mmCIF file of C-alpha atoms in Angstrom:
data_model
loop_
_atom_site.group_PDB
_atom_site.id
_atom_site.type_symbol
_atom_site.label_atom_id
_atom_site.label_comp_id
_atom_site.label_asym_id
_atom_site.label_seq_id
_atom_site.Cartn_x
_atom_site.Cartn_y
_atom_site.Cartn_z
ATOM 1 C CA MET A 1 -10.612 -18.029 2.372
ATOM 2 C CA GLN A 2 -7.230 -17.809 0.732
ATOM 3 C CA ASN A 3 -5.285 -14.550 0.724
ATOM 4 C CA ASN A 4 -5.714 -12.648 -2.473
ATOM 5 C CA PHE A 5 -4.531 -9.396 -4.009
ATOM 6 C CA ARG A 6 -5.639 -7.796 -7.242
ATOM 7 C CA ILE A 7 -5.097 -4.506 -9.056
ATOM 8 C CA ASP A 8 -7.899 -3.408 -11.366
ATOM 9 C CA SER A 9 -7.948 -0.305 -13.521
ATOM 10 C CA ILE A 10 -11.120 1.628 -14.136
ATOM 11 C CA PHE A 11 -11.021 4.835 -16.091
ATOM 12 C CA HIS A 12 -14.369 6.596 -16.238
ATOM 13 C CA GLN A 13 -13.402 9.254 -18.757
ATOM 14 C CA VAL A 14 -12.635 8.580 -22.396
ATOM 15 C CA GLY A 15 -8.995 9.283 -23.170
ATOM 16 C CA TYR A 16 -7.780 9.003 -19.592
ATOM 17 C CA SER A 17 -5.767 5.872 -18.965
ATOM 18 C CA PHE A 18 -2.201 5.005 -18.101
ATOM 19 C CA ASP A 19 -0.095 3.174 -20.650
ATOM 20 C CA ILE A 20 1.538 0.877 -18.117
ATOM 21 C CA PRO A 21 2.735 -2.554 -19.300
ATOM 22 C CA LEU A 22 0.516 -5.383 -18.060
ATOM 23 C CA GLU A 23 3.621 -7.294 -16.952
ATOM 24 C CA ILE A 24 4.204 -4.714 -14.216
ATOM 25 C CA HIS A 25 0.752 -5.204 -12.680
ATOM 26 C CA GLN A 26 1.109 -8.962 -12.969
ATOM 27 C CA GLU A 27 4.475 -8.939 -11.213
ATOM 28 C CA LEU A 28 3.208 -6.648 -8.438
ATOM 29 C CA MET A 29 0.168 -8.861 -7.857
ATOM 30 C CA ARG A 30 2.328 -11.990 -7.803
ATOM 31 C CA GLU A 31 4.823 -10.481 -5.341
ATOM 32 C CA ILE A 32 2.161 -9.088 -3.018
ATOM 33 C CA ASP A 33 0.226 -12.370 -3.169
ATOM 34 C CA LEU A 34 3.358 -14.248 -2.101
ATOM 35 C CA LYS A 35 3.834 -11.921 0.875
ATOM 36 C CA LEU A 36 0.177 -12.311 1.860
ATOM 37 C CA LYS A 37 0.388 -16.087 1.684
ATOM 38 C CA ALA A 38 3.585 -16.025 3.739
ATOM 39 C CA GLY A 39 1.834 -13.907 6.378
ATOM 40 C CA GLU A 40 4.233 -10.996 5.912
ATOM 41 C CA ILE A 41 1.299 -8.612 5.364
ATOM 42 C CA SER A 42 -1.740 -8.857 7.607
ATOM 43 C CA LEU A 43 -4.836 -6.835 8.458
ATOM 44 C CA PHE A 44 -7.382 -7.245 11.223
ATOM 45 C CA GLY A 45 -4.713 -9.062 13.246
ATOM 46 C CA LYS A 46 -5.278 -12.084 11.000
ATOM 47 C CA GLU A 47 -3.355 -13.572 8.117
ATOM 48 C CA GLU A 48 -6.330 -14.425 5.914
ATOM 49 C CA TYR A 49 -7.871 -11.604 3.925
ATOM 50 C CA SER A 50 -8.202 -10.265 0.418
ATOM 51 C CA LEU A 51 -7.145 -6.801 -0.698
ATOM 52 C CA PHE A 52 -8.320 -5.395 -3.998
ATOM 53 C CA VAL A 53 -7.149 -2.069 -5.372
ATOM 54 C CA ILE A 54 -8.911 -0.206 -8.148
ATOM 55 C CA VAL A 55 -6.835 2.423 -9.946
ATOM 56 C CA ASN A 56 -8.792 5.407 -11.234
ATOM 57 C CA THR A 57 -7.863 8.645 -12.941
ATOM 58 C CA GLY A 58 -9.373 11.494 -14.903
ATOM 59 C CA LYS A 59 -8.904 15.156 -15.659
ATOM 60 C CA GLU A 60 -10.330 16.175 -12.269
ATOM 61 C CA VAL A 61 -7.876 14.006 -10.295
ATOM 62 C CA LYS A 62 -5.125 16.404 -9.218
ATOM 63 C CA ASP A 63 -3.739 14.658 -6.135
ATOM 64 C CA LEU A 64 -3.346 11.127 -4.850
ATOM 65 C CA ALA A 65 -6.436 10.042 -2.938
ATOM 66 C CA ILE A 66 -7.842 6.798 -1.611
ATOM 67 C CA LYS A 67 -11.417 5.857 -0.930
ATOM 68 C CA LYS A 68 -12.754 2.736 0.717
ATOM 69 C CA SER A 69 -15.052 1.005 -1.712
ATOM 70 C CA TYR A 70 -15.983 -2.094 0.292
ATOM 71 C CA LYS A 71 -15.014 -3.752 3.553
ATOM 72 C CA SER A 72 -16.203 -6.927 5.187
ATOM 73 C CA GLN A 73 -14.669 -7.743 8.552
ATOM 74 C CA LYS A 74 -16.387 -11.134 8.549
ATOM 75 C CA GLU A 75 -15.101 -12.071 5.102
ATOM 76 C CA ARG A 76 -11.801 -10.245 5.655
ATOM 77 C CA TYR A 77 -12.181 -8.497 2.356
ATOM 78 C CA LEU A 78 -11.062 -4.950 1.546
ATOM 79 C CA GLU A 79 -11.497 -2.962 -1.622
ATOM 80 C CA TYR A 80 -10.109 0.525 -2.121
ATOM 81 C CA VAL A 81 -10.039 2.958 -5.024
ATOM 82 C CA ILE A 82 -6.732 4.757 -5.502
ATOM 83 C CA TYR A 83 -7.112 7.966 -7.473
ATOM 84 C CA ILE A 84 -3.862 8.780 -9.274
ATOM 85 C CA PRO A 85 -3.413 12.212 -10.887
ATOM 86 C CA PHE A 86 -3.390 11.781 -14.649
ATOM 87 C CA ASP A 87 -1.392 14.900 -15.534
ATOM 88 C CA ALA A 88 1.344 14.234 -12.981
ATOM 89 C CA VAL A 89 1.982 10.769 -14.436
ATOM 90 C CA THR A 90 1.561 11.437 -18.151
ATOM 91 C CA LYS A 91 3.404 14.761 -18.380
ATOM 92 C CA ASN A 92 6.611 12.813 -18.930
ATOM 93 C CA GLU A 93 7.445 11.927 -22.511
ATOM 94 C CA SER A 94 9.643 9.052 -21.418
ATOM 95 C CA GLN A 95 7.799 5.752 -20.928
ATOM 96 C CA THR A 96 10.285 4.851 -18.198
ATOM 97 C CA ILE A 97 9.718 8.048 -16.193
ATOM 98 C CA MET A 98 5.949 7.777 -16.665
ATOM 99 C CA THR A 99 6.001 4.183 -15.405
ATOM 100 C CA LEU A 100 8.174 5.068 -12.407
ATOM 101 C CA THR A 101 5.897 8.002 -11.518
ATOM 102 C CA TYR A 102 2.826 5.770 -11.773
ATOM 103 C CA LEU A 103 4.494 3.143 -9.554
ATOM 104 C CA GLU A 104 5.360 5.799 -6.964
ATOM 105 C CA TYR A 105 1.731 6.935 -6.744
ATOM 106 C CA LEU A 106 0.421 3.359 -6.651
ATOM 107 C CA SER A 107 2.900 2.432 -3.923
ATOM 108 C CA LEU A 108 1.939 5.444 -1.818
ATOM 109 C CA GLY A 109 -1.747 4.611 -2.265
ATOM 110 C CA ILE A 110 -1.326 0.989 -1.177
ATOM 111 C CA GLU A 111 0.845 2.082 1.749
ATOM 112 C CA LYS A 112 -1.898 4.496 2.865
ATOM 113 C CA VAL A 113 -4.444 1.679 2.725
ATOM 114 C CA LEU A 114 -2.227 -0.547 4.843
ATOM 115 C CA ALA A 115 -1.466 2.279 7.288
ATOM 116 C CA ILE A 116 -5.203 2.810 7.854
ATOM 117 C CA HIS A 117 -5.340 -0.785 9.076
ATOM 118 C CA LYS A 118 -2.096 -0.466 11.032
ATOM 119 C CA ALA A 119 -0.313 -2.972 8.826
ATOM 120 C CA ASP A 120 3.421 -2.745 8.232
ATOM 121 C CA THR A 121 4.188 -1.014 4.922
ATOM 122 C CA LYS A 122 7.847 -2.087 4.710
ATOM 123 C CA VAL A 123 7.012 -5.157 2.615
ATOM 124 C CA ILE A 124 5.159 -3.010 0.052
ATOM 125 C CA GLU A 125 8.005 -0.493 -0.011
ATOM 126 C CA ASP A 126 10.461 -3.303 -0.762
ATOM 127 C CA ILE A 127 8.292 -4.803 -3.507
ATOM 128 C CA PHE A 128 7.887 -1.461 -5.259
ATOM 129 C CA ARG A 129 11.565 -0.563 -4.849
ATOM 130 C CA ASN A 130 12.497 -3.850 -6.576
ATOM 131 C CA THR A 131 9.947 -3.296 -9.348
ATOM 132 C CA LYS A 132 11.188 0.261 -9.972
ATOM 133 C CA SER A 133 14.750 -1.047 -10.151
ATOM 134 C CA LYS A 134 13.705 -3.598 -12.773
ATOM 135 C CA VAL A 135 11.983 -0.855 -14.797
ATOM 136 C CA LEU A 136 15.153 1.251 -14.690
ATOM 137 C CA HIS A 137 17.456 -1.597 -15.655
ATOM 138 C CA SER A 138 15.322 -3.387 -18.241
ATOM 139 C CA ASP A 139 15.852 -2.886 -21.936
ATOM 140 C CA SER A 140 12.531 -4.278 -23.095
ATOM 141 C CA LEU A 141 10.392 -6.070 -20.501
ATOM 142 C CA TYR A 142 8.771 -2.944 -19.081
ATOM 143 C CA HIS A 143 8.945 -0.622 -22.077
#
């Protein structure tokens, strides 16, 4: 099995979704994939595993929460749902601030997942810090 990371978005309620540029998710997945393949992130004491994150929101989501959706020790496969509060992210009129707020919640959610499995979160912190910096300093790519 090759290391793999994916971010999926599932919004169960009509009208509740985050307007986050696809390029941001693609860059995060690419960066995290590279770190997985390099062995800089590991779970189960092994280097080979897949981590899938599902982002969910809705009017009832008031605080960041994570929930294990699926785990296979044999297959080294993890899937978690990260519930991100809709109002906290979308209350900002600025696309930049909304995107940065979303990234902060997503980062915290992924860090919590890794902490559950006693994996080092520094790599994730660095990836998200770099992505947030690009959002702040980009004129068009992330807006």
